[in-house]
Amino acid sequence: MEPQNTVTQSPSVRDGAALENVLAVLPLASYLAGDAVLTAGSKSGRLFFLKSGAVVILKNSVEIATVKEPGAVLGEISALLDRPHTADVRASEDSQFYIADAALLGKDPNAVLHIARILARRLVAADEGLVELKNRLHAGHPPMALAKLIGKIEGILMVDTFAEARELATQAHKQWPALGE
């Protein structure tokens, strides 16, 4: 089955070197193709920064996204909100991750900025998807075409609600107010 969306989360060139310095001191974890990396409903208390390989994101056993960009981070929603993971993540090929305790978010502004940029890109892409969905609804597109677009938007967000996205932004601003300027 083809994934509905491929999520790109590469860090910007400007903060890439700073993030690499943070990641270089973190332990590595390896997963074989097919291994579960994260399980929906569990709490790992960790951030997973993709070094190499690829994973699929699944909600209710439905593949909604593929992540293969080095520097992509997984587990950030759970770490930021101190709640269980919202999706299953499975290695689709042999993969390596830098593993950080969620406490890194309170200690390193480079990690927070990296995650904030990822979340901002998701919100921009989701906003564009919602505009496209509204246009297709008004144009009378068939329900199956609309369902595929909704799945794509869900894959982009990888969060349960817009309220969660707002909460993430509020918490990040409280934690690091200078990042919002």
PDB file of C-alpha atoms in Angstrom:
ATOM      1  CA  MET A   1       0.000   0.000   0.000  1.00  0.00           C
ATOM      2  CA  GLU A   2       1.383   3.416  -0.949  1.00  0.00           C
ATOM      3  CA  PRO A   3       1.605   6.020   1.824  1.00  0.00           C
ATOM      4  CA  GLN A   4      -0.723   8.968   1.421  1.00  0.00           C
ATOM      5  CA  ASN A   5       1.920  11.511   2.329  1.00  0.00           C
ATOM      6  CA  THR A   6       5.672  11.870   2.632  1.00  0.00           C
ATOM      7  CA  VAL A   7       6.724  14.197   5.435  1.00  0.00           C
ATOM      8  CA  THR A   8       9.910  16.201   4.964  1.00  0.00           C
ATOM      9  CA  GLN A   9      11.415  17.604   8.114  1.00  0.00           C
ATOM     10  CA  SER A  10      14.995  18.586   7.302  1.00  0.00           C
ATOM     11  CA  PRO A  11      16.562  21.306   9.463  1.00  0.00           C
ATOM     12  CA  SER A  12      17.383  24.656   7.907  1.00  0.00           C
ATOM     13  CA  VAL A  13      20.958  25.261   6.820  1.00  0.00           C
ATOM     14  CA  ARG A  14      21.362  28.046   9.385  1.00  0.00           C
ATOM     15  CA  ASP A  15      20.684  25.946  12.470  1.00  0.00           C
ATOM     16  CA  GLY A  16      21.810  22.615  11.015  1.00  0.00           C
ATOM     17  CA  ALA A  17      25.333  22.808  12.407  1.00  0.00           C
ATOM     18  CA  ALA A  18      24.133  23.657  15.915  1.00  0.00           C
ATOM     19  CA  LEU A  19      21.691  20.756  15.856  1.00  0.00           C
ATOM     20  CA  GLU A  20      24.397  18.390  14.582  1.00  0.00           C
ATOM     21  CA  ASN A  21      26.526  19.326  17.607  1.00  0.00           C
ATOM     22  CA  VAL A  22      23.634  18.447  19.919  1.00  0.00           C
ATOM     23  CA  LEU A  23      22.950  15.149  18.143  1.00  0.00           C
ATOM     24  CA  ALA A  24      26.619  14.094  18.018  1.00  0.00           C
ATOM     25  CA  VAL A  25      26.709  13.456  21.774  1.00  0.00           C
ATOM     26  CA  LEU A  26      23.449  11.490  21.938  1.00  0.00           C
ATOM     27  CA  PRO A  27      23.301   7.684  22.016  1.00  0.00           C
ATOM     28  CA  LEU A  28      22.282   5.812  18.867  1.00  0.00           C
ATOM     29  CA  ALA A  29      19.540   3.189  18.625  1.00  0.00           C
ATOM     30  CA  SER A  30      19.123   0.846  15.655  1.00  0.00           C
ATOM     31  CA  TYR A  31      15.881  -0.694  14.410  1.00  0.00           C
ATOM     32  CA  LEU A  32      15.482  -3.357  11.750  1.00  0.00           C
ATOM     33  CA  ALA A  33      12.900  -3.055   8.977  1.00  0.00           C
ATOM     34  CA  GLY A  34       9.524  -3.964  10.471  1.00  0.00           C
ATOM     35  CA  ASP A  35      10.473  -3.080  14.069  1.00  0.00           C
ATOM     36  CA  ALA A  36       8.139  -0.885  16.115  1.00  0.00           C
ATOM     37  CA  VAL A  37       9.873   2.388  17.007  1.00  0.00           C
ATOM     38  CA  LEU A  38       6.957   4.018  18.855  1.00  0.00           C
ATOM     39  CA  THR A  39       3.560   2.640  19.829  1.00  0.00           C
ATOM     40  CA  ALA A  40       0.396   4.750  20.013  1.00  0.00           C
ATOM     41  CA  GLY A  41      -0.826   5.052  23.569  1.00  0.00           C
ATOM     42  CA  SER A  42       2.603   4.456  25.122  1.00  0.00           C
ATOM     43  CA  LYS A  43       4.873   7.102  26.646  1.00  0.00           C
ATOM     44  CA  SER A  44       8.592   6.802  25.942  1.00  0.00           C
ATOM     45  CA  GLY A  45       9.725  10.165  27.322  1.00  0.00           C
ATOM     46  CA  ARG A  46      12.183  10.306  24.436  1.00  0.00           C
ATOM     47  CA  LEU A  47      12.811  12.147  21.205  1.00  0.00           C
ATOM     48  CA  PHE A  48      13.953  10.129  18.188  1.00  0.00           C
ATOM     49  CA  PHE A  49      16.049  12.048  15.638  1.00  0.00           C
ATOM     50  CA  LEU A  50      16.363  10.059  12.404  1.00  0.00           C
ATOM     51  CA  LYS A  51      19.996   9.546  11.421  1.00  0.00           C
ATOM     52  CA  SER A  52      19.402   7.094   8.564  1.00  0.00           C
ATOM     53  CA  GLY A  53      16.696   4.852   7.184  1.00  0.00           C
ATOM     54  CA  ALA A  54      12.945   5.371   6.907  1.00  0.00           C
ATOM     55  CA  VAL A  55       9.803   4.875   8.977  1.00  0.00           C
ATOM     56  CA  VAL A  56       6.082   4.774   8.355  1.00  0.00           C
ATOM     57  CA  ILE A  57       3.540   6.515  10.560  1.00  0.00           C
ATOM     58  CA  LEU A  58       0.339   4.565  11.202  1.00  0.00           C
ATOM     59  CA  LYS A  59      -2.945   5.593  12.789  1.00  0.00           C
ATOM     60  CA  ASN A  60      -5.404   2.783  13.477  1.00  0.00           C
ATOM     61  CA  SER A  61      -3.187   0.480  11.360  1.00  0.00           C
ATOM     62  CA  VAL A  62      -3.521   2.797   8.332  1.00  0.00           C
ATOM     63  CA  GLU A  63      -0.279   4.141   6.888  1.00  0.00           C
ATOM     64  CA  ILE A  64      -0.585   7.931   6.766  1.00  0.00           C
ATOM     65  CA  ALA A  65       2.986   9.071   6.152  1.00  0.00           C
ATOM     66  CA  THR A  66       6.561   8.073   5.394  1.00  0.00           C
ATOM     67  CA  VAL A  67       9.478   9.841   7.062  1.00  0.00           C
ATOM     68  CA  LYS A  68      12.945   9.394   5.578  1.00  0.00           C
ATOM     69  CA  GLU A  69      14.664  12.750   5.925  1.00  0.00           C
ATOM     70  CA  PRO A  70      17.734  12.731   8.216  1.00  0.00           C
ATOM     71  CA  GLY A  71      17.113  15.077  11.140  1.00  0.00           C
ATOM     72  CA  ALA A  72      13.387  14.306  11.265  1.00  0.00           C
ATOM     73  CA  VAL A  73      12.177  14.041  14.846  1.00  0.00           C
ATOM     74  CA  LEU A  74       9.645  11.582  16.209  1.00  0.00           C
ATOM     75  CA  GLY A  75       7.975  11.575  19.617  1.00  0.00           C
ATOM     76  CA  GLU A  76       7.931  15.364  19.849  1.00  0.00           C
ATOM     77  CA  ILE A  77       4.180  15.665  20.467  1.00  0.00           C
ATOM     78  CA  SER A  78       4.380  13.228  23.359  1.00  0.00           C
ATOM     79  CA  ALA A  79       7.488  14.931  24.777  1.00  0.00           C
ATOM     80  CA  LEU A  80       6.088  18.460  24.524  1.00  0.00           C
ATOM     81  CA  LEU A  81       2.677  17.641  25.961  1.00  0.00           C
ATOM     82  CA  ASP A  82       3.780  14.888  28.364  1.00  0.00           C
ATOM     83  CA  ARG A  83       1.171  12.529  26.985  1.00  0.00           C
ATOM     84  CA  PRO A  84       1.112   9.193  25.160  1.00  0.00           C
ATOM     85  CA  HIS A  85       2.266   8.901  21.554  1.00  0.00           C
ATOM     86  CA  THR A  86      -0.510   9.638  19.046  1.00  0.00           C
ATOM     87  CA  ALA A  87       0.594   7.196  16.325  1.00  0.00           C
ATOM     88  CA  ASP A  88       2.482   3.981  15.713  1.00  0.00           C
ATOM     89  CA  VAL A  89       5.876   4.357  14.043  1.00  0.00           C
ATOM     90  CA  ARG A  90       7.452   1.362  12.315  1.00  0.00           C
ATOM     91  CA  ALA A  91      10.837   1.122  10.596  1.00  0.00           C
ATOM     92  CA  SER A  92      10.225   0.504   6.896  1.00  0.00           C
ATOM     93  CA  GLU A  93      13.932  -0.160   6.390  1.00  0.00           C
ATOM     94  CA  ASP A  94      16.863  -0.598   8.747  1.00  0.00           C
ATOM     95  CA  SER A  95      17.083   2.726  10.606  1.00  0.00           C
ATOM     96  CA  GLN A  96      19.212   4.533  13.168  1.00  0.00           C
ATOM     97  CA  PHE A  97      18.083   7.259  15.559  1.00  0.00           C
ATOM     98  CA  TYR A  98      19.798   9.623  17.932  1.00  0.00           C
ATOM     99  CA  ILE A  99      17.875   9.224  21.184  1.00  0.00           C
ATOM    100  CA  ALA A 100      17.317  12.147  23.564  1.00  0.00           C
ATOM    101  CA  ASP A 101      15.452  12.319  26.824  1.00  0.00           C
ATOM    102  CA  ALA A 102      12.466  14.704  26.589  1.00  0.00           C
ATOM    103  CA  ALA A 103      14.263  16.894  29.171  1.00  0.00           C
ATOM    104  CA  LEU A 104      16.504  18.045  26.296  1.00  0.00           C
ATOM    105  CA  LEU A 105      13.676  20.403  25.321  1.00  0.00           C
ATOM    106  CA  GLY A 106      14.118  22.293  28.583  1.00  0.00           C
ATOM    107  CA  LYS A 107      17.878  22.510  28.179  1.00  0.00           C
ATOM    108  CA  ASP A 108      18.715  23.158  24.546  1.00  0.00           C
ATOM    109  CA  PRO A 109      17.141  25.951  22.486  1.00  0.00           C
ATOM    110  CA  ASN A 110      18.583  24.441  19.263  1.00  0.00           C
ATOM    111  CA  ALA A 111      16.478  21.314  19.740  1.00  0.00           C
ATOM    112  CA  VAL A 112      13.377  23.376  20.546  1.00  0.00           C
ATOM    113  CA  LEU A 113      13.928  25.606  17.516  1.00  0.00           C
ATOM    114  CA  HIS A 114      14.381  22.560  15.253  1.00  0.00           C
ATOM    115  CA  ILE A 115      11.113  21.054  16.487  1.00  0.00           C
ATOM    116  CA  ALA A 116       9.297  24.411  16.303  1.00  0.00           C
ATOM    117  CA  ARG A 117      10.302  24.758  12.643  1.00  0.00           C
ATOM    118  CA  ILE A 118       9.065  21.251  11.884  1.00  0.00           C
ATOM    119  CA  LEU A 119       5.725  22.002  13.541  1.00  0.00           C
ATOM    120  CA  ALA A 120       5.456  25.359  11.749  1.00  0.00           C
ATOM    121  CA  ARG A 121       6.022  23.666   8.365  1.00  0.00           C
ATOM    122  CA  ARG A 122       3.315  21.124   9.227  1.00  0.00           C
ATOM    123  CA  LEU A 123       0.839  23.883  10.082  1.00  0.00           C
ATOM    124  CA  VAL A 124       1.573  25.780   6.856  1.00  0.00           C
ATOM    125  CA  ALA A 125       1.140  22.602   4.780  1.00  0.00           C
ATOM    126  CA  ALA A 126      -2.057  21.689   6.659  1.00  0.00           C
ATOM    127  CA  ASP A 127      -3.444  25.187   6.104  1.00  0.00           C
ATOM    128  CA  GLU A 128      -2.757  24.882   2.382  1.00  0.00           C
ATOM    129  CA  GLY A 129      -4.439  21.466   2.406  1.00  0.00           C
ATOM    130  CA  LEU A 130      -7.522  22.837   4.148  1.00  0.00           C
ATOM    131  CA  VAL A 131      -7.834  25.618   1.574  1.00  0.00           C
ATOM    132  CA  GLU A 132      -7.579  23.022  -1.198  1.00  0.00           C
ATOM    133  CA  LEU A 133     -10.182  20.861   0.544  1.00  0.00           C
ATOM    134  CA  LYS A 134     -12.589  23.788   0.832  1.00  0.00           C
ATOM    135  CA  ASN A 135     -12.103  24.606  -2.856  1.00  0.00           C
ATOM    136  CA  ARG A 136     -12.758  20.988  -3.846  1.00  0.00           C
ATOM    137  CA  LEU A 137     -15.884  20.861  -1.685  1.00  0.00           C
ATOM    138  CA  HIS A 138     -17.253  23.976  -3.401  1.00  0.00           C
ATOM    139  CA  ALA A 139     -16.362  22.522  -6.807  1.00  0.00           C
ATOM    140  CA  GLY A 140     -18.337  19.364  -6.043  1.00  0.00           C
ATOM    141  CA  HIS A 141     -15.470  16.839  -6.162  1.00  0.00           C
ATOM    142  CA  PRO A 142     -16.393  13.202  -5.399  1.00  0.00           C
ATOM    143  CA  PRO A 143     -16.187  11.982  -1.774  1.00  0.00           C
ATOM    144  CA  MET A 144     -13.260   9.588  -2.460  1.00  0.00           C
ATOM    145  CA  ALA A 145     -11.100  12.452  -3.739  1.00  0.00           C
ATOM    146  CA  LEU A 146     -11.977  14.457  -0.639  1.00  0.00           C
ATOM    147  CA  ALA A 147     -11.201  11.501   1.651  1.00  0.00           C
ATOM    148  CA  LYS A 148      -7.718  11.178   0.128  1.00  0.00           C
ATOM    149  CA  LEU A 149      -7.063  14.869   0.704  1.00  0.00           C
ATOM    150  CA  ILE A 150      -8.248  14.590   4.320  1.00  0.00           C
ATOM    151  CA  GLY A 151      -5.848  11.663   4.806  1.00  0.00           C
ATOM    152  CA  LYS A 152      -3.034  13.751   3.381  1.00  0.00           C
ATOM    153  CA  ILE A 153      -3.797  16.603   5.795  1.00  0.00           C
ATOM    154  CA  GLU A 154      -3.878  14.132   8.706  1.00  0.00           C
ATOM    155  CA  GLY A 155      -0.472  12.828   7.636  1.00  0.00           C
ATOM    156  CA  ILE A 156       0.926  16.337   7.535  1.00  0.00           C
ATOM    157  CA  LEU A 157      -0.298  17.200  10.987  1.00  0.00           C
ATOM    158  CA  MET A 158       0.306  13.911  12.780  1.00  0.00           C
ATOM    159  CA  VAL A 159      -1.519  15.466  15.733  1.00  0.00           C
ATOM    160  CA  ASP A 160      -5.048  14.799  16.880  1.00  0.00           C
ATOM    161  CA  THR A 161      -6.479  18.329  16.789  1.00  0.00           C
ATOM    162  CA  PHE A 162      -5.661  21.941  15.992  1.00  0.00           C
ATOM    163  CA  ALA A 163      -6.079  22.611  19.725  1.00  0.00           C
ATOM    164  CA  GLU A 164      -2.999  20.439  20.289  1.00  0.00           C
ATOM    165  CA  ALA A 165      -1.067  22.434  17.715  1.00  0.00           C
ATOM    166  CA  ARG A 166      -2.038  25.682  19.466  1.00  0.00           C
ATOM    167  CA  GLU A 167      -1.041  24.182  22.811  1.00  0.00           C
ATOM    168  CA  LEU A 168       2.363  23.198  21.392  1.00  0.00           C
ATOM    169  CA  ALA A 169       2.963  26.728  20.160  1.00  0.00           C
ATOM    170  CA  THR A 170       1.902  28.218  23.513  1.00  0.00           C
ATOM    171  CA  GLN A 171       4.156  25.873  25.489  1.00  0.00           C
ATOM    172  CA  ALA A 172       7.134  26.531  23.208  1.00  0.00           C
ATOM    173  CA  HIS A 173       6.649  30.296  23.581  1.00  0.00           C
ATOM    174  CA  LYS A 174       6.460  30.013  27.384  1.00  0.00           C
ATOM    175  CA  GLN A 175       9.574  27.800  27.458  1.00  0.00           C
ATOM    176  CA  TRP A 176      11.663  29.931  25.077  1.00  0.00           C
ATOM    177  CA  PRO A 177      10.024  33.391  24.638  1.00  0.00           C
ATOM    178  CA  ALA A 178      12.979  34.711  22.600  1.00  0.00           C
ATOM    179  CA  LEU A 179      12.262  32.124  19.866  1.00  0.00           C
ATOM    180  CA  GLY A 180       8.941  33.795  19.062  1.00  0.00           C
ATOM    181  CA  GLU A 181      10.532  37.192  18.335  1.00  0.00           C
TER     182      GLU A 181
END
